[in-house]
Coordinates of C-alpha atoms in Angstrom, one line a residue:
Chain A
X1 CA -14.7 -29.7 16.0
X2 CA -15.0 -26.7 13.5
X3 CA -12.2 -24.7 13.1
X4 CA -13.1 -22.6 10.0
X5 CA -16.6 -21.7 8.8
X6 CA -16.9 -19.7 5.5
X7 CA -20.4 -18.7 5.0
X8 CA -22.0 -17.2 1.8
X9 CA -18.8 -15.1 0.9
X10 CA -18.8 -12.7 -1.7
X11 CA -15.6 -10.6 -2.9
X12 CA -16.2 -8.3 -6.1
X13 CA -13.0 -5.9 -7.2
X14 CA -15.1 -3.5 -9.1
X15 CA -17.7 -5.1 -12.1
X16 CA -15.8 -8.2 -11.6
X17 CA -17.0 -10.4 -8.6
X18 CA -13.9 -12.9 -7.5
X19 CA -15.7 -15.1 -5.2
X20 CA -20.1 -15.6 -5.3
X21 CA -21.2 -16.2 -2.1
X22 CA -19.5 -20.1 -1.5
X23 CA -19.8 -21.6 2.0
X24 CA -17.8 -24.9 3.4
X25 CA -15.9 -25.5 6.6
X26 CA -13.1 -27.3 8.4
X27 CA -12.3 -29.7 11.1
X28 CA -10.0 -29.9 13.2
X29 CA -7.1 -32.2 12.1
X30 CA -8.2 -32.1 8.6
X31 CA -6.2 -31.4 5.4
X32 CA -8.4 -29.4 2.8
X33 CA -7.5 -28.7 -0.2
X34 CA -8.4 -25.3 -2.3
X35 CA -8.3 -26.5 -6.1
X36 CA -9.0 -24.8 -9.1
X37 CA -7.9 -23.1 -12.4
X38 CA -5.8 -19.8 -11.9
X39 CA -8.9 -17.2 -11.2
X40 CA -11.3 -19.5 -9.6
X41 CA -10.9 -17.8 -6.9
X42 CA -9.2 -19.8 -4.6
X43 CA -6.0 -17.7 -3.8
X44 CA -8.6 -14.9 -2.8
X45 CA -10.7 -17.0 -0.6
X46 CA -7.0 -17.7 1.7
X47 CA -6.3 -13.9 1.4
X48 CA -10.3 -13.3 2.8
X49 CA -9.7 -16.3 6.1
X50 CA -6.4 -14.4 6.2
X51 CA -7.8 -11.2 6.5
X52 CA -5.6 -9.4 3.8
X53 CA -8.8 -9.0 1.7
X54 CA -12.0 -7.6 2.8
X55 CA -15.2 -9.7 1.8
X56 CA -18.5 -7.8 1.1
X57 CA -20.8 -10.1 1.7
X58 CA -20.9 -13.4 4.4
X59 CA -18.9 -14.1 7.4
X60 CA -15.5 -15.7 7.9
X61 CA -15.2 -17.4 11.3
X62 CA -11.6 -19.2 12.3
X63 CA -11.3 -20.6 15.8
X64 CA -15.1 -19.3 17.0
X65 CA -13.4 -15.5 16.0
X66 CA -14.4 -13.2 13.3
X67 CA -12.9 -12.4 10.8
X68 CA -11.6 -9.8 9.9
X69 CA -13.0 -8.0 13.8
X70 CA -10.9 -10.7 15.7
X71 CA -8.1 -10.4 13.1
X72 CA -4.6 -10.3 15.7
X73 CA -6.1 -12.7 18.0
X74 CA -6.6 -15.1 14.8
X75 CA -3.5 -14.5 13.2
X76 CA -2.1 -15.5 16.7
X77 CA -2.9 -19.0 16.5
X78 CA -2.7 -19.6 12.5
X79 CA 0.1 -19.2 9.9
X80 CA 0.9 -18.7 6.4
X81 CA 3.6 -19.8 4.1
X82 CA 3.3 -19.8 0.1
X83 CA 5.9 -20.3 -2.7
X84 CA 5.3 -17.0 -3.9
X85 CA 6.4 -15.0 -0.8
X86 CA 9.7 -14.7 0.8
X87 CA 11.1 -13.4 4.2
X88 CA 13.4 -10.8 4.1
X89 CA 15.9 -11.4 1.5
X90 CA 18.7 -8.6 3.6
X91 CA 18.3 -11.0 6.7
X92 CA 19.8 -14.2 7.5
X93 CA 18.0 -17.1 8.0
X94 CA 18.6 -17.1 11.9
X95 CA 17.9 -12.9 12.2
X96 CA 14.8 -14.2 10.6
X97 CA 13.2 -16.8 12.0
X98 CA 13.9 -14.8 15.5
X99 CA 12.1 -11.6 14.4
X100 CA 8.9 -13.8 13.4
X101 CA 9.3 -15.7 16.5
X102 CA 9.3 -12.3 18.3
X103 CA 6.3 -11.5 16.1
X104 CA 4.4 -14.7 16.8
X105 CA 5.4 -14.2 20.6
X106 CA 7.1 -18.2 20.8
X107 CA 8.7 -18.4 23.8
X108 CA 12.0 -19.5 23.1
X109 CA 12.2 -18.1 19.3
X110 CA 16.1 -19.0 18.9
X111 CA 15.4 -23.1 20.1
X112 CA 12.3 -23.4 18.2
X113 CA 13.4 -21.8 14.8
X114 CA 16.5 -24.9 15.3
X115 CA 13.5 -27.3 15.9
X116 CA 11.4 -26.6 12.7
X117 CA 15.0 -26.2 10.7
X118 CA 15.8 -29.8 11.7
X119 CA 12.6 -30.8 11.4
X120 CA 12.4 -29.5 7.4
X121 CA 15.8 -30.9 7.3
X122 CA 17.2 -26.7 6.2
X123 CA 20.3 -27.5 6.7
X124 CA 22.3 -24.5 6.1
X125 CA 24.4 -22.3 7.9
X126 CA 21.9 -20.3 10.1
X127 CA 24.3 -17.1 8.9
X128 CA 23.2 -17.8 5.3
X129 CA 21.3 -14.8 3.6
X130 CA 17.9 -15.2 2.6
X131 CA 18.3 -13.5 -0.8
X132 CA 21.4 -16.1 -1.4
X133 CA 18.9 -19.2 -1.3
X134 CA 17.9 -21.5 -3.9
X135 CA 13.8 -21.0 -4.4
X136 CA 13.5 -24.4 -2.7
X137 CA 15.6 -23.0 0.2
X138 CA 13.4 -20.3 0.5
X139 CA 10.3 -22.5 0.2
X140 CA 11.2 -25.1 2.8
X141 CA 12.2 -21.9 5.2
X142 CA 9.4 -20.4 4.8
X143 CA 7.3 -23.1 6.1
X144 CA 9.9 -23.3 8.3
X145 CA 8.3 -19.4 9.5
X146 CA 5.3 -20.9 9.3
X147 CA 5.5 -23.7 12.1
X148 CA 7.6 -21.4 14.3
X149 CA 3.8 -20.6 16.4
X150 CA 2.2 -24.1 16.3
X151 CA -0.3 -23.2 14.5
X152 CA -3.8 -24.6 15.0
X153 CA -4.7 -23.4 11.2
X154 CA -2.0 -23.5 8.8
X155 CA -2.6 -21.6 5.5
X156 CA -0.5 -23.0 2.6
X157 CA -0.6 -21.4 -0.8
X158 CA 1.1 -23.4 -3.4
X159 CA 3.9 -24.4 -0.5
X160 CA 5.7 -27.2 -3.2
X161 CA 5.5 -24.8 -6.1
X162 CA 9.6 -24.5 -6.5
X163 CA 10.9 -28.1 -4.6
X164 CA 12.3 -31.2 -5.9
X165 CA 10.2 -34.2 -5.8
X166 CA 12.8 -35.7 -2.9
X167 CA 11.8 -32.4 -0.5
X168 CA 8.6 -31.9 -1.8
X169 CA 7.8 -35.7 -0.3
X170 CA 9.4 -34.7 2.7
X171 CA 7.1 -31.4 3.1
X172 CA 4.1 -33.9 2.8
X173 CA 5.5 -35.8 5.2
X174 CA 5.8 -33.2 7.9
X175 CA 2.5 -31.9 7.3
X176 CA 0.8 -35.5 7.6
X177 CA 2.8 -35.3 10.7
X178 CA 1.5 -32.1 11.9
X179 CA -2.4 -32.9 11.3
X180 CA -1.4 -36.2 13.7
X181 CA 0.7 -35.3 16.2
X182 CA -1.1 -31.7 16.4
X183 CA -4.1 -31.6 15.1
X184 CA -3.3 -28.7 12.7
X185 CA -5.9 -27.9 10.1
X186 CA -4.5 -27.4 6.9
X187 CA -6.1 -25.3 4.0
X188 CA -4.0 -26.2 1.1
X189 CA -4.1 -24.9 -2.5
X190 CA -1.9 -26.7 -5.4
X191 CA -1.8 -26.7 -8.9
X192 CA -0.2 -31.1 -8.3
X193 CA -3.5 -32.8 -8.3
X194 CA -0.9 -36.1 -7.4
X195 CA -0.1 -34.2 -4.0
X196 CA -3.5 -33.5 -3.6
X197 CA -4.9 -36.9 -3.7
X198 CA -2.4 -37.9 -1.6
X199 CA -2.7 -35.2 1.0
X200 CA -5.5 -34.1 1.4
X201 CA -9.0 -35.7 3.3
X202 CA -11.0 -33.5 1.6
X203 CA -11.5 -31.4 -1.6
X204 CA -13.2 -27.9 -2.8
X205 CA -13.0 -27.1 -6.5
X206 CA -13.4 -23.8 -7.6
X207 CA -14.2 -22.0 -11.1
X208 CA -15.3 -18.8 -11.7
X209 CA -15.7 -17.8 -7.8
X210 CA -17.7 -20.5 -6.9
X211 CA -17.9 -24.0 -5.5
X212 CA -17.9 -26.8 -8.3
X213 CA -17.6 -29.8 -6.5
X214 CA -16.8 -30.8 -3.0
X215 CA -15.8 -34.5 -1.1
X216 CA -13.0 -36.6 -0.3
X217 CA -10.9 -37.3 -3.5
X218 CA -12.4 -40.9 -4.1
X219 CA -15.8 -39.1 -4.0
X220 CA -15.0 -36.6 -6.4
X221 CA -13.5 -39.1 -8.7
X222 CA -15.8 -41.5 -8.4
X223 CA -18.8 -39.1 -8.9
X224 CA -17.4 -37.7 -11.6
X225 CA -16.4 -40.8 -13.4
X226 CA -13.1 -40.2 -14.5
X227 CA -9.8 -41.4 -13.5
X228 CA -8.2 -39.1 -11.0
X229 CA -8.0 -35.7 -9.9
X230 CA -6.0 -34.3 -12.8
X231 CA -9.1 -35.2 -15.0
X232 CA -11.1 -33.5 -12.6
X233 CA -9.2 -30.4 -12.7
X234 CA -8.8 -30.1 -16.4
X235 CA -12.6 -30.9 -17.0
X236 CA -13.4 -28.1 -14.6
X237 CA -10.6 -25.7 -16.2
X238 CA -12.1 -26.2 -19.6
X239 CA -16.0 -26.5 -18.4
X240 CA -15.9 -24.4 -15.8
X241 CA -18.0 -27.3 -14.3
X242 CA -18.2 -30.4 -13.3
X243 CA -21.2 -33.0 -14.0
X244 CA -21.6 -35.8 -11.8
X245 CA -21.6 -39.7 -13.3
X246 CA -26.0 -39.6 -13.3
X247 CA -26.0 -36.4 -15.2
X248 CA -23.7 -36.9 -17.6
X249 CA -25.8 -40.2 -17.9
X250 CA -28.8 -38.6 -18.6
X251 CA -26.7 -37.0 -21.3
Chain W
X1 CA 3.4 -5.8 22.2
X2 CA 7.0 -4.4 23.2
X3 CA 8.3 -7.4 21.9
X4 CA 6.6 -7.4 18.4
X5 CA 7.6 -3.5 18.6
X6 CA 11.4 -4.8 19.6
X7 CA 11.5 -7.4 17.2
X8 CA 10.9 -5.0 14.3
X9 CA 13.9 -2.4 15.8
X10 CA 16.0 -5.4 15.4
X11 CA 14.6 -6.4 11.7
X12 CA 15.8 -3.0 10.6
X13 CA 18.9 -2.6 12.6
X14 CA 20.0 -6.7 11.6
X15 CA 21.0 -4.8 8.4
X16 CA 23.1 -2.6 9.7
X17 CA 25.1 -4.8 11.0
X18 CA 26.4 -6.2 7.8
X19 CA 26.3 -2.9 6.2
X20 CA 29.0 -0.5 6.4
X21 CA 27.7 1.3 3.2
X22 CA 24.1 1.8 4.9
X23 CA 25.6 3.2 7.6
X24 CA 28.1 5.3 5.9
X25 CA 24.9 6.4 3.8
X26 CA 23.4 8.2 7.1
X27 CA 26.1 10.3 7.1
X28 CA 28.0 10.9 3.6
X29 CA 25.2 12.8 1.6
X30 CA 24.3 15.2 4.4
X31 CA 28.2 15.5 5.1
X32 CA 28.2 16.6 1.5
X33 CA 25.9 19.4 1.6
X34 CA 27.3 20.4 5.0
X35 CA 30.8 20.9 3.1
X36 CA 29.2 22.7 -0.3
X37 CA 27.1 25.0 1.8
X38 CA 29.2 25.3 4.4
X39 CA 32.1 26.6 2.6
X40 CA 30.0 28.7 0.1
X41 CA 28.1 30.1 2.9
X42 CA 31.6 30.9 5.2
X43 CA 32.7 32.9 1.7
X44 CA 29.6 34.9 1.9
X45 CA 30.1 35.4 5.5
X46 CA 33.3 36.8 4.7
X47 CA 31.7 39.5 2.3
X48 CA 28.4 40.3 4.2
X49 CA 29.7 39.7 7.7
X50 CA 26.5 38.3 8.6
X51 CA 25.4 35.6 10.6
X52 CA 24.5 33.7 7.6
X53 CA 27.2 30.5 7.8
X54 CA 25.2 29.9 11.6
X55 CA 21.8 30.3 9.7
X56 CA 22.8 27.5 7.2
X57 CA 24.8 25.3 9.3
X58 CA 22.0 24.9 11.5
X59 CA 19.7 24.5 9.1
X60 CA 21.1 21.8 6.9
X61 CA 21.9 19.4 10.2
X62 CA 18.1 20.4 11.4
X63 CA 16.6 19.0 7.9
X64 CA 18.6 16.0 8.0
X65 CA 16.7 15.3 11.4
X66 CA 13.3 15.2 9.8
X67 CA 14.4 13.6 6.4
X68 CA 15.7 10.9 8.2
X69 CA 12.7 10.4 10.4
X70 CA 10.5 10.6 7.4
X71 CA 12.4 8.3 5.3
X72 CA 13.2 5.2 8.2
X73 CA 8.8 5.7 8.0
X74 CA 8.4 6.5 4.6
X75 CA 10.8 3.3 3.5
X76 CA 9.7 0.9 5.7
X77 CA 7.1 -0.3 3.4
X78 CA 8.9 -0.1 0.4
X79 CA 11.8 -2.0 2.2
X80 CA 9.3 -5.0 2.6
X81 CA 7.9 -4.7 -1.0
X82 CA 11.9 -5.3 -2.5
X83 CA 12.6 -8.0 -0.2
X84 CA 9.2 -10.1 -1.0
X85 CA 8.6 -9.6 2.4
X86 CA 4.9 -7.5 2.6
X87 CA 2.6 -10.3 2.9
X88 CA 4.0 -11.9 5.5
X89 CA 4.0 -9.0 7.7
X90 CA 0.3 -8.5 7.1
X91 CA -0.2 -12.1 8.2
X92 CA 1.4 -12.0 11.0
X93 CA -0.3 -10.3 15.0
X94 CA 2.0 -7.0 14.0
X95 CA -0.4 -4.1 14.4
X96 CA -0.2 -1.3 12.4
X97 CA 0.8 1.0 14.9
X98 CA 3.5 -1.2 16.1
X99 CA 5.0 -1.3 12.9
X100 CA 4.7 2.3 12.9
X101 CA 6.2 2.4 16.4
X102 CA 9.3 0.6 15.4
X103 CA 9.6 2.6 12.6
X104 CA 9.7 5.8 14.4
X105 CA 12.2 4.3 16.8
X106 CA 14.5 3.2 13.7
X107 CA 13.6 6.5 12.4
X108 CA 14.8 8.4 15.9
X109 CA 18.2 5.9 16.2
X110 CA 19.2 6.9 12.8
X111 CA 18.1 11.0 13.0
X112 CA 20.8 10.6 16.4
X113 CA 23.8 9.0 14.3
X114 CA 23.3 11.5 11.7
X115 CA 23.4 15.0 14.0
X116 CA 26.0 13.0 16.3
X117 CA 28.2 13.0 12.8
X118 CA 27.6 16.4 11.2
X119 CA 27.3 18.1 14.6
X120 CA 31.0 16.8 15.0
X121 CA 32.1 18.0 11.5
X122 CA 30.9 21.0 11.8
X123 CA 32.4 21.6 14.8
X124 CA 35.5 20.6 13.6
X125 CA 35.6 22.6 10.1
X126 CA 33.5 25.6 11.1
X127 CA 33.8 25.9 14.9
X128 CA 29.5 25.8 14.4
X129 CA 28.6 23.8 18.1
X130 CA 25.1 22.7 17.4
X131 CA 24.7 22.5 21.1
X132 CA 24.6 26.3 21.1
X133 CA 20.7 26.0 20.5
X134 CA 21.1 24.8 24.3
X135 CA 18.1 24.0 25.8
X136 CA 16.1 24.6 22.8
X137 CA 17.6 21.8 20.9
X138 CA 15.7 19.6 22.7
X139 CA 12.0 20.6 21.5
X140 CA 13.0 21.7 17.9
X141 CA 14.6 17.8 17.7
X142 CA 11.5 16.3 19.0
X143 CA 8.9 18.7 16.8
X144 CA 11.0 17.7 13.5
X145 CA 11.2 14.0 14.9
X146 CA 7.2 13.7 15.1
X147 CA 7.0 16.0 12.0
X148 CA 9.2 13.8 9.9
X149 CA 7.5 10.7 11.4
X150 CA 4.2 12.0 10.2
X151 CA 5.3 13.1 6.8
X152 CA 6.9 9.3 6.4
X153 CA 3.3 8.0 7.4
X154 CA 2.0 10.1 4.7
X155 CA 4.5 8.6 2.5
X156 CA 3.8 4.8 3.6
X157 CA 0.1 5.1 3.1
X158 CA 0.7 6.4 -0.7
X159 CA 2.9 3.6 -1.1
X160 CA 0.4 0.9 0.3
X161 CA -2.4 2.7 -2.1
X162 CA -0.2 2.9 -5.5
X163 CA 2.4 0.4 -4.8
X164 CA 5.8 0.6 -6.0
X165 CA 4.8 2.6 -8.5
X166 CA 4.8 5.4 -5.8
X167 CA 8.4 4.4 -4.6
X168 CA 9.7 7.9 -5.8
X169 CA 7.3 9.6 -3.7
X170 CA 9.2 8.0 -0.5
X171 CA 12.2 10.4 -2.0
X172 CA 10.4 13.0 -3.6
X173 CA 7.6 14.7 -0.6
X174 CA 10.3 16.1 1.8
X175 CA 12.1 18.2 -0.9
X176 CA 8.0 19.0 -2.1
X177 CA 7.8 21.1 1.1
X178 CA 11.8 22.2 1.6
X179 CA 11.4 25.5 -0.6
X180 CA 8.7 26.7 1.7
X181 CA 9.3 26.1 5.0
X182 CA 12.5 28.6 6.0
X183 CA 14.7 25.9 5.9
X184 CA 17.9 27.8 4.3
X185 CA 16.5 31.2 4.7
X186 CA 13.1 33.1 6.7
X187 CA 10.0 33.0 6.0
X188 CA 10.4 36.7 4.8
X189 CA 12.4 36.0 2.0
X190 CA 9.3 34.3 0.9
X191 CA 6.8 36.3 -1.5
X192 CA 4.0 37.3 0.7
X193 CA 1.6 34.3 -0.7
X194 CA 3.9 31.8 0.1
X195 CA 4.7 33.4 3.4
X196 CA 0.7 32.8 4.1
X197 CA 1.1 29.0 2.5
X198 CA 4.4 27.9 4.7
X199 CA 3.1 28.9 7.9
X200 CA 0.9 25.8 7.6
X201 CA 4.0 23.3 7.9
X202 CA 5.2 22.7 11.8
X203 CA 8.9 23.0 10.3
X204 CA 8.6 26.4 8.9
X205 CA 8.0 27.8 13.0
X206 CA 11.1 25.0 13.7
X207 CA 13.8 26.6 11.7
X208 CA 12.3 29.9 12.2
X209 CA 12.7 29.2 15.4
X210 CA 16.1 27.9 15.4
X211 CA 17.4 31.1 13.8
X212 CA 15.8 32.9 16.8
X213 CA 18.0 31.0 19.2
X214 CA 20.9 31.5 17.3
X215 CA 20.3 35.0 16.5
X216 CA 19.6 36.1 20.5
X217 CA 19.8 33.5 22.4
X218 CA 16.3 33.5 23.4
X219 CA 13.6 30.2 23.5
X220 CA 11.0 30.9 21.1
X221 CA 8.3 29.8 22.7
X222 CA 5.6 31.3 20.3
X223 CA 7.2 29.3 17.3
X224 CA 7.3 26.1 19.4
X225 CA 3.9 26.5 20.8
X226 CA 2.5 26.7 16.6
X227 CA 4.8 23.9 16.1
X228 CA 3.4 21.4 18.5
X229 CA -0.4 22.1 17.4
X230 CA 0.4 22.5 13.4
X231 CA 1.9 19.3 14.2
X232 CA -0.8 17.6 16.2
X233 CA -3.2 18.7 13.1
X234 CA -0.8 17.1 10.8
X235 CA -0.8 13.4 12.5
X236 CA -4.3 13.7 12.8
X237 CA -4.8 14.0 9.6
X238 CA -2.4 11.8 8.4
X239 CA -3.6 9.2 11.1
X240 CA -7.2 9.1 9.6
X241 CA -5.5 8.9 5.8
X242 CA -3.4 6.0 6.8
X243 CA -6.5 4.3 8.3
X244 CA -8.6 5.2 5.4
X245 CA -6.0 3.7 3.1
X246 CA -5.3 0.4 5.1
X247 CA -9.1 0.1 4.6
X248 CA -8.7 0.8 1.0
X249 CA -5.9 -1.8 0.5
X250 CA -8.0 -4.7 2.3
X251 CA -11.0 -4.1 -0.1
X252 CA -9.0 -4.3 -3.4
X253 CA -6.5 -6.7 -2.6
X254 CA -3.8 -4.7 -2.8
X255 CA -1.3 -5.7 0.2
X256 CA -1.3 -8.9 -1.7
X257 CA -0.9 -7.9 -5.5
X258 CA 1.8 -5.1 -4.2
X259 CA 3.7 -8.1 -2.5
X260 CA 3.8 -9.7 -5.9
X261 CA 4.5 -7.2 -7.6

């Protein structure tokens, strides 16, 4: 089943144009990851699905809603968590995890903020401040935010950015764990191509605002000829594009 | 919706909790200016033997009612930017008017503490009982409640626009408008162009209207009656720039860059 279908989207900020008119969906269940150089693109396409960012052209469709027309009955049923944003640094991490539960209407905020603390193994005193935390503290809690709903989409912006390897395995873990105990789609951007292969079913490589290559990682590597996806994402960040095995034949 | 509204009363207030500066905050600076002008205006009195120390007395504790409205509005998104915290309000089913709901409420709980304190101090140092205004009270707190409310919306949309380079302006726009609107002193102290140009603020008929009540007693209907519509006009057109900004925002991806930056 389709969960997400991005069709011929186009965002411009003025003469520049961010995003030129790329289409691709999502199943339910699968992990998809949203690669590319910084400025492909691919932290503005979340922001569009998420509705924080108006697209000119195209249609956004999560959940058989429209974006951004549907947007609080979407942002209902998905979440968000990146390594770049924080909850409120003047609350503790109990104060909140309850507020977004209240937010997110979870019926028992106070017993399901303990679940996803125990299940991201947080374990710190729920009185802790959020502005004492480590970066990786604040990481892992705010994915910790970001599971309080059960979400059916889960938006992830660079969510290992600041952990050690030991917890970033762990967040992998849990998320593998989501898309099969749940069904949670995951749209995923990273700049760890490892993670990536490891993570994710399927692949979207941006440059430039548009759509370079697409497939499962073995496709993408194997099309590509080279060796893994870290190859793949420097050849793209230096090309801007990526030529598949029979062109660069031809070549 | 009441919970989402109730769950962002209790974001605000979870601060206070921890927070005896903050709290002491609601009350010290206004305390201050109730003891400078106070005593400076009780000398005057003293010379003039006019009604001038009730004039003042009311008038400071009356403009801390709207400031504080305007500022728990005007600050909320600011608050958010500091703490990291924009973007994952925006994210979340909050509506805008719920935030601005919960605002207003924070923005009402916090106007209360403050009058509750000064009213008692100046009680206390000038024998000045703030419940004098009587019945009055009543209107001219609710008019400078949804007054300061709108002003803080005003604010909040400037901030969402410019980002924290605006952050100022959450301080700055109340004291913009004090000289004008008979806050201190009547409108006829004004020269006669600015006479014409404060009548357009809802405050100027508040405190003009407060030293009516204090002067005879009386309700002054006519200056609450231009108060209520001036300040009807004023949310509606604040309403429409606060929609035309979010708008704004979503286009040029600013709720996101202004959380990063």
């Amino acid at each position: 089943m389709t969960v997400v279908t991005v069709t011929n989207v186009v965002k411009r900020f003025g003469e520049t144009i961010a995003v030129r008119g790329i289409s691709f969906s999502a199943e339910r269940g699968e992990i998809l990851g949203l690669l590319g150089p910084n400025g492909a693109g691919k932290t503005t396409t979340m922001h569009m699905m998420l509705g924080l960012t108006s697209h000119d052209e195209g249609s956004v469709r999560i959940l058989d809603l429209e974006m951004p027309k549907d947007r609080y009955q979407i942002l209902q049923r998905v979440n968000f968590a990146s390594a770049y944003v924080s909850l409120p640094a003047n609350l503790t991490i109990d104060e909140s995890l309850y507020v977004y539960g209240k937010l997110y209407n979870v019926k028992d905020p106070k017993r399901r903020a303990k679940e996803v603390l125990e299940e991201l193994e947080v374990d710190l005193p729920g009185s802790a401040l959020v502005g004492t935390l480590s970066a990786g503290q604040k990481t892992r809690l705010n994915l910790c935010k970001a599971l309080l709903n059960k979400p059916a989409v889960l938006f992830l912006d660079e969510p290992t950015a600041s952990l050690d390897p030991d917890i970033a395995i762990k967040v992998r873990a849990i998320l593998k764990k989501l898309q099969k105990n749940h069904g949670t789609t995951i749209i995923y951007t990273s700049h760890y191509m490892q993670e990536v292969e490891e993570l994710c079913d399927r692949t979207i490589f941006l440059a430039r605002g548009s759509i370079v290559a697409t497939g499962t990682p073995a496709e993408i590597r194997e099309r590509s000829k080279l060796k893994n996806l870290e190859e793949v994402f420097v050849t793209i960040a230096r090309d801007g594009e990526l030529r598949d095995s029979a062109e660069k034949d031809d070549r | 919706m009441i919970a989402r509204i109730l769950a962002m009363v209790m974001r605000y207030l979870f601060i206070y909790k921890r927070s005896y500066i903050r709290i002491a905050e609601l009350v010290f600076f206004p305390l201050m200016d109730l003891l400078v002008w106070g005593f400076v205006t009780l000398y005057l009195e003293q010379v003039t033997q006019s009604k001038a120390v009730l004039f003042m007395l009311g008038g400071i504790i009356l403009w801390d009612i709207f400031f504080r409205a305007q500022q728990a509005v005007g600050m909320s998104v600011l608050q958010e930017m500091w703490v990291g915290n924009t973007l994952n309000l925006f994210v979340s089913p909050l509506r805008s008017y719920e935030l601005i709901i919960s605002t207003a409420i924070v923005g009402f709980i916090r106007a209360l503490i403050t009058i509750s304190g000064l009213g008692a101090c100046a009680y206390l140092l000038y024998a000045f009982n703030i419940l004098e205004l009587g019945f009055a009270l009543v209107p001219l707190f609710g008019l400078l409640l949804f007054f300061g409310w709108t002003v803080g919306l005003f604010t909040a949309a400037l901030i969402l626009r410019y980002g924290e380079a605006a952050e100022s302006l959450a301080w700055i726009v109340p004291f913009l408008i004090q000289p004008f609107v008979a806050v201190f002193y009547p409108v006829s102290a004004l020269p006669p162009l600015l006479q014409v140009f404060a009548q357009v603020f809802p405050c100027t008929h508040i405190f003009e209207g407060m030293r009516s009540v204090l002067h005879d007693g009386g309700i002054p209907w006519g200056s609450l009656v231009s108060a209520f519509l001036l300040t009807l006009v004023w949310i509606s057109l604040t309403g429409t720039y606060l929609a035309r900004t979010l708008t704004h925002v979503r286009r040029k991806g600013y709720l996101t860059t202004a959380a990063r930056g």
